[in-house]
mmCIF file of C-alpha atoms and ligand atoms in Angstrom:
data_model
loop_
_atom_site.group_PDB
_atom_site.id
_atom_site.type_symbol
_atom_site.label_atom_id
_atom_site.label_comp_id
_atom_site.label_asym_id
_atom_site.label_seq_id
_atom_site.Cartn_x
_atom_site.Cartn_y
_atom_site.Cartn_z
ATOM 1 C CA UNK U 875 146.918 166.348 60.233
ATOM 2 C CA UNK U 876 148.636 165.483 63.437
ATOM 3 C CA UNK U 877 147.388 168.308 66.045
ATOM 4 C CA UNK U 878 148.917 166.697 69.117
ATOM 5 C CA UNK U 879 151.506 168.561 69.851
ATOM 6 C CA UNK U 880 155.258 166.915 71.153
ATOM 7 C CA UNK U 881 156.665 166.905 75.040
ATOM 8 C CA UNK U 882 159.868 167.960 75.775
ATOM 9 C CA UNK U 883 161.097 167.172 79.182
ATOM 10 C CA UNK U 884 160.564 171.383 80.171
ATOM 11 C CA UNK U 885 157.221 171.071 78.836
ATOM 12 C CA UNK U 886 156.296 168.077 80.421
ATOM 13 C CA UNK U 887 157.749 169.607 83.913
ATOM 14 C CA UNK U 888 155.334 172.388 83.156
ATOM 15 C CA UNK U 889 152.455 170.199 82.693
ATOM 16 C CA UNK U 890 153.214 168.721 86.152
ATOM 17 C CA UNK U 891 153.651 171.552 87.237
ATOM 18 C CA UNK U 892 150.235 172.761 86.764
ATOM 19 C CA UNK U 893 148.641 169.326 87.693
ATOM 20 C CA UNK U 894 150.319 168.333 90.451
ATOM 21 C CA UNK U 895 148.580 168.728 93.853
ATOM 22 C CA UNK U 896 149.957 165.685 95.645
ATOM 23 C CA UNK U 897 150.170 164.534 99.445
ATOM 24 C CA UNK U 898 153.366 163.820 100.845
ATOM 25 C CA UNK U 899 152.146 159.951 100.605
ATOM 26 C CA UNK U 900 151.605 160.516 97.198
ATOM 27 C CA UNK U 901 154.765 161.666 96.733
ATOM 28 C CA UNK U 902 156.610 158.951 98.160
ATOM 29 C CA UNK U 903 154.468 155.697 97.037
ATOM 30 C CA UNK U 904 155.392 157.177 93.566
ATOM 31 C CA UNK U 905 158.736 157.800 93.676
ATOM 32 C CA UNK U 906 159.581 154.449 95.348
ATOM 33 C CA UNK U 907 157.609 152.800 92.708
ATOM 34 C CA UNK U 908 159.859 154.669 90.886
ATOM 35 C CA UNK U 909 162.967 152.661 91.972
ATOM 36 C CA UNK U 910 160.843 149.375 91.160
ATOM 37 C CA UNK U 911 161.846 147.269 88.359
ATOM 38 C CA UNK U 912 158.155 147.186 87.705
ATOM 39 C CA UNK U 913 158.088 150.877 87.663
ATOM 40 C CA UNK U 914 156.423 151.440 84.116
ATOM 41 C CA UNK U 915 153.485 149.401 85.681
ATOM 42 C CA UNK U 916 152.667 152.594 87.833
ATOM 43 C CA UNK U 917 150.450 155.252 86.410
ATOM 44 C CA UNK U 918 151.491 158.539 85.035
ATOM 45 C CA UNK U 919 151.021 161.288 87.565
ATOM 46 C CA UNK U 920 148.772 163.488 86.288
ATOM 47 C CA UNK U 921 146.838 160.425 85.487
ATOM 48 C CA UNK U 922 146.356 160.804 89.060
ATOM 49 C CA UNK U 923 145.535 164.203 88.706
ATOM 50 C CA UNK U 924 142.917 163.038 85.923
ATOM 51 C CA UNK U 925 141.286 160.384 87.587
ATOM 52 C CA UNK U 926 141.107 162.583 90.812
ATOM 53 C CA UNK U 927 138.780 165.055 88.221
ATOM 54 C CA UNK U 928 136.964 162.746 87.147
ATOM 55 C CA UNK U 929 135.757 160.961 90.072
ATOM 56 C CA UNK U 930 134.972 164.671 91.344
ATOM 57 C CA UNK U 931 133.089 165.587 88.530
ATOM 58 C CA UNK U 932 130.678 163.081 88.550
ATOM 59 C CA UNK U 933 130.429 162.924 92.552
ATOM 60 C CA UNK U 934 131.682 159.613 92.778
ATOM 61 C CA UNK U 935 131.297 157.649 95.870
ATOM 62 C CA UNK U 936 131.414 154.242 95.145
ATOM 63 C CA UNK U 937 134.817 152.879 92.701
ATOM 64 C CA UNK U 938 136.290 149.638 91.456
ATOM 65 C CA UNK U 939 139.904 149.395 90.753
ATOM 66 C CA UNK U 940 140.950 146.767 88.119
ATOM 67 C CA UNK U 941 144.569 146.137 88.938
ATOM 68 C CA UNK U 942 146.156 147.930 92.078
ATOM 69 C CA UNK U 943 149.956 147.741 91.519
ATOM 70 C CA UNK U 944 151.665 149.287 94.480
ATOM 71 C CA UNK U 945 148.011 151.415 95.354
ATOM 72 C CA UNK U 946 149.263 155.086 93.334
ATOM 73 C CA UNK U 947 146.154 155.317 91.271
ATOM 74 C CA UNK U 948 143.593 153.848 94.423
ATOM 75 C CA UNK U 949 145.755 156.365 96.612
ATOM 76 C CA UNK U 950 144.988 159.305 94.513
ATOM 77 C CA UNK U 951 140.983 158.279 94.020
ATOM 78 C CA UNK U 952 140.646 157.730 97.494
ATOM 79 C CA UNK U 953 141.389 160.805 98.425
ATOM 80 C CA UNK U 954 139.249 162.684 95.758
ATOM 81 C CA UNK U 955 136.293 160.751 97.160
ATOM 82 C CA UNK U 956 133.840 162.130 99.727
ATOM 83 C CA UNK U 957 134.072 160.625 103.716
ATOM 84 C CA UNK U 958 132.293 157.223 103.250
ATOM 85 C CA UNK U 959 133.933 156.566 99.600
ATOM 86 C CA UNK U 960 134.964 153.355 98.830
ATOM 87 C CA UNK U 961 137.242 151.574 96.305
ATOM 88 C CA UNK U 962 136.898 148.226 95.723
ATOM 89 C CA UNK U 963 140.514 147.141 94.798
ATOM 90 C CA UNK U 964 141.008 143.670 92.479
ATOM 91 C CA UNK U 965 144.648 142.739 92.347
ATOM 92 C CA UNK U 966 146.182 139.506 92.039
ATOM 93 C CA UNK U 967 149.609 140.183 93.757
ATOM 94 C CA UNK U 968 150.377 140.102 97.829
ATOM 95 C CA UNK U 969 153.843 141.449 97.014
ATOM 96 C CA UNK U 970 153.044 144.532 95.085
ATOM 97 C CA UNK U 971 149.753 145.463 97.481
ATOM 98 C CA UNK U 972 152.115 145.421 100.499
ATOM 99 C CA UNK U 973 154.116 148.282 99.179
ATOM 100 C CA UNK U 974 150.459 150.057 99.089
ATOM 101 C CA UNK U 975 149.538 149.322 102.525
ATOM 102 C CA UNK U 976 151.704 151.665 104.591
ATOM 103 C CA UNK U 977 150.772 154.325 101.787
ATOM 104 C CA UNK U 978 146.964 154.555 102.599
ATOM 105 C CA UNK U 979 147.410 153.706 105.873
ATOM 106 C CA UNK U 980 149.130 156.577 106.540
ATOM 107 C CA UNK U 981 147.008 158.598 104.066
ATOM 108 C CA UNK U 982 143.959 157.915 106.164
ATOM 109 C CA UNK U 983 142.256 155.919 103.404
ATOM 110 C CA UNK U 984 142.842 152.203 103.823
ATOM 111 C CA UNK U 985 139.408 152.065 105.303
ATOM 112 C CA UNK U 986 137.945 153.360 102.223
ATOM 113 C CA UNK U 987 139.908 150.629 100.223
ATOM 114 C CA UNK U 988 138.659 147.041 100.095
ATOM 115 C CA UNK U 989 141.102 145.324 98.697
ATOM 116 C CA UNK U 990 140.181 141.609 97.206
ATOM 117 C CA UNK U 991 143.307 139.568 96.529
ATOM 118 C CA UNK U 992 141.930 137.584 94.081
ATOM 119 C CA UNK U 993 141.671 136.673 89.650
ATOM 120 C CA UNK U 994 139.282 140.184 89.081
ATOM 121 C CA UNK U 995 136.986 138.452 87.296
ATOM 122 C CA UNK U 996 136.037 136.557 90.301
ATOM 123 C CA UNK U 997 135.855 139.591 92.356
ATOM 124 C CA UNK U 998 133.754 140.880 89.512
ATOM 125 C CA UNK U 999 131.573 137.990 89.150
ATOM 126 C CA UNK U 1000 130.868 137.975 93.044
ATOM 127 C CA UNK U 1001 129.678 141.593 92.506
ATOM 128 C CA UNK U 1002 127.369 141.183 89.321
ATOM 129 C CA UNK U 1003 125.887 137.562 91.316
ATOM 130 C CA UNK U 1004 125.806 139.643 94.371
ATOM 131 C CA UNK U 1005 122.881 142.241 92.552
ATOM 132 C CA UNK U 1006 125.507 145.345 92.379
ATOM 133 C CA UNK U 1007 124.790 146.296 89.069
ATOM 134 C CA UNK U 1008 124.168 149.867 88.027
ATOM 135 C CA UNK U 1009 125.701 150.875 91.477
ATOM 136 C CA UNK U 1010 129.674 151.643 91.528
ATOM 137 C CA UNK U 1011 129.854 155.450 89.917
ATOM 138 C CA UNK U 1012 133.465 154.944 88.433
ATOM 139 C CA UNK U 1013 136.280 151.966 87.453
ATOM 140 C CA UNK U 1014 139.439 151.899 86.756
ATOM 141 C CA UNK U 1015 140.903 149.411 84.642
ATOM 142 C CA UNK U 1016 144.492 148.524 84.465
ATOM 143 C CA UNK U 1017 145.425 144.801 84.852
ATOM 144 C CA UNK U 1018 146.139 142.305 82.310
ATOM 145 C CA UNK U 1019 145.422 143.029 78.633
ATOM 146 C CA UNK U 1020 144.012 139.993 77.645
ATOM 147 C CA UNK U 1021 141.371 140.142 79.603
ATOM 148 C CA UNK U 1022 140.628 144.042 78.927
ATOM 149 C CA UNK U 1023 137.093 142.840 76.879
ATOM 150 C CA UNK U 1024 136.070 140.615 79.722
ATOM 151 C CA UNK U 1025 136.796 143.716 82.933
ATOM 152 C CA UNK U 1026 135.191 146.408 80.564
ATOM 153 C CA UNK U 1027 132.005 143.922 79.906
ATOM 154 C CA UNK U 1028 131.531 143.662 83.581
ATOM 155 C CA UNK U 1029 132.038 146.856 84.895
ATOM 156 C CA UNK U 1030 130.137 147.969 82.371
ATOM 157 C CA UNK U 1031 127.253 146.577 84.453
ATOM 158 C CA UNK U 1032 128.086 147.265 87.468
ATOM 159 C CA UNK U 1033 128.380 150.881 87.189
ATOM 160 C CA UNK U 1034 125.445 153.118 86.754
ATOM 161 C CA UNK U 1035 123.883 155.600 84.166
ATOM 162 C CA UNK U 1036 126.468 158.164 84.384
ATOM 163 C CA UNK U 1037 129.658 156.708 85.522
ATOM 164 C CA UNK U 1038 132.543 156.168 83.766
ATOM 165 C CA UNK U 1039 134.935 153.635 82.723
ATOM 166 C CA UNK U 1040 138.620 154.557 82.237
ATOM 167 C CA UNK U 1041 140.985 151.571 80.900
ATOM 168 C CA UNK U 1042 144.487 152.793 80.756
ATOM 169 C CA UNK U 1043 147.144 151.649 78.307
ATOM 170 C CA UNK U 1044 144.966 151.831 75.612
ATOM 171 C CA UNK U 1045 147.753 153.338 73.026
ATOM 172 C CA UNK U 1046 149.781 150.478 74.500
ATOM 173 C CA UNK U 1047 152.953 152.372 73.567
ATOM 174 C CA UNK U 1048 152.059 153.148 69.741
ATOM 175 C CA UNK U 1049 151.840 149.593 69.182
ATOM 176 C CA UNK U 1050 148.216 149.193 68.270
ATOM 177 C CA UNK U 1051 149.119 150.442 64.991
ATOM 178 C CA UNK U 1052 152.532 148.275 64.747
ATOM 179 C CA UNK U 1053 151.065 145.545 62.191
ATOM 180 C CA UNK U 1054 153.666 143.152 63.073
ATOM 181 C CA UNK U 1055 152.546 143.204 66.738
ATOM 182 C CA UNK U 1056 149.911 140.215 66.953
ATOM 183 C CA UNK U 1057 150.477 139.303 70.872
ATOM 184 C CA UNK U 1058 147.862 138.718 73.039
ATOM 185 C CA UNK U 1059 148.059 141.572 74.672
ATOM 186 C CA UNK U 1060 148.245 143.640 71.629
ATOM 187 C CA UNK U 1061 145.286 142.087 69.863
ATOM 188 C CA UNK U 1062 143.125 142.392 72.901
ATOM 189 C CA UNK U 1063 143.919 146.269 72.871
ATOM 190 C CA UNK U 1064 142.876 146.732 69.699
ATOM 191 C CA UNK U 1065 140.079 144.719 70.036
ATOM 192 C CA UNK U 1066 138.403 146.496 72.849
ATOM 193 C CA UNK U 1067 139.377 150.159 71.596
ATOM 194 C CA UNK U 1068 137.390 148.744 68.395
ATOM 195 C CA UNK U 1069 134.387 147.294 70.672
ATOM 196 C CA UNK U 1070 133.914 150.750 72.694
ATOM 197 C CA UNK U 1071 134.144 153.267 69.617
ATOM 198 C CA UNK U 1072 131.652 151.412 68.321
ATOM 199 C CA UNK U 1073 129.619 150.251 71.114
ATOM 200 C CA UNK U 1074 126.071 152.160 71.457
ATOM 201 C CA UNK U 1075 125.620 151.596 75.247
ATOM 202 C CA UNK U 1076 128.120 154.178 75.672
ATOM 203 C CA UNK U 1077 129.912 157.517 74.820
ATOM 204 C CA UNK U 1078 133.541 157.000 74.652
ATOM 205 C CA UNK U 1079 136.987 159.131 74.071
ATOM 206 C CA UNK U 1080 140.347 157.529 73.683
ATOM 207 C CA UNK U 1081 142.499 160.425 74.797
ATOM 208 C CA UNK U 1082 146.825 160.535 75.033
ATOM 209 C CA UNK U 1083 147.410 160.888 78.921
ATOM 210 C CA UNK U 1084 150.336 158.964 79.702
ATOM 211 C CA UNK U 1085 150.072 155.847 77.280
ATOM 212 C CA UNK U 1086 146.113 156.643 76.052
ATOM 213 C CA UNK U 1087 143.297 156.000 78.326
ATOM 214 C CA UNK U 1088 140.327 155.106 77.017
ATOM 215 C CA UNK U 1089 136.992 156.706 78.463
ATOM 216 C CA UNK U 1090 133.344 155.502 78.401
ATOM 217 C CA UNK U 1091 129.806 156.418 80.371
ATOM 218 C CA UNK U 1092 127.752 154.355 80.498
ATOM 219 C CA UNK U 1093 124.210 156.255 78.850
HETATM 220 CA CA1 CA E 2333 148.999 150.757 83.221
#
């Protein structure tokens, strides 16, 4: 039986409501992304809210960003993290990253954000050749779906005992159970929501914030 209960609009208000703790800079970066015609790109606010937990629970210090957008979700993790944090940002778009800029400039974070303008993988690749594994604490992926597998495989080894994974998405909509969905994008979904649930290096959750997010620490 279906426990999840349904959002109204007032209910979802008083979710935010009670999640919600945001910087002016905050704020703004998410309501101009708002006006974007990219805008469902962005992450769900109290995704922000979520990650911002997370990264606190488990004393995070060192983070990699799969997919940057216009910098909401780096923006929010940066500022959960402690004074020497840092957020390794992959992103493959100039255009989008500039709207981020001014945003953690003015936060006081874009020190703590190294941002690599480059195909993730070979950001990711540099890191695993470099000796890194087993040392970021947390990573957040969120970039193209067909390569979902390939991001989770290596972050998987670059973060340590402990940290977590969170790959957002991962309900992609309800269409993961839409049989006559067989995209690329799709597929790949499915295919790494099956590979973590089952995959013993890990404990995993794939929970409903915003549209699912799929968790997994690394044991
Ligand atoms: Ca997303």
């Amino acid at each position: 039986m279906n426990k999840t209960i349904q959002f109204t609009e007032e209910l979802y208000t008083y979710l935010l409501d009670h999640n919600l703790n945001e910087t002016s800079e905050q704020k703004e970066l998410r309501e101009l992304t708002a006006t974007m015609p990219e805008a469902e790109m962005q992450i769900s606010a109290e995704q922000g809210t979520f990650m911002q937990f997370l990264v606190t629970v488990i004393g995070a210090n060192r983070t990699l960003e799969i997919g940057v957008f216009t910098g909401y979700s780096s923006l929010a993790v940066a500022l959960a993290l402690p004074r020497g944090g840092s957020i390794v940002a992959c992103d493959v778009s100039e255009e989008f990253t500039n709207v981020a800029r001014p945003f953690w400039d003015r936060a006081g974070v874009a020190n703590m954000i190294d941002l690599r303008i480059a195909p993730a993988l070979e950001t990711l690749d540099s890191l695993v050749a470099a000796g890194e594994e087993n040392s970021f604490d947390f990573a957040f992926i969120d970039a193209d779906k067909a390569n979902y597998v390939l991001y989770y495989e290596r972050c998987l080894e670059l973060i340590r005992p402990g940290g977590i994974i969170a790959v957002d998405n991962t309900l992609w909509a309800g269409e993961v159970t839409n049989r006559e969905k067989t995209d690329e994008d799709t597929v790949a979904i499915r295919t790494l929501n099956r590979l973590v649930h089952q995959d013993k290096r890990v404990v995993s959750t794939l929970i409903n914030v915003g549209d699912g997010v799929l968790l997994a620490t690394k044991k």
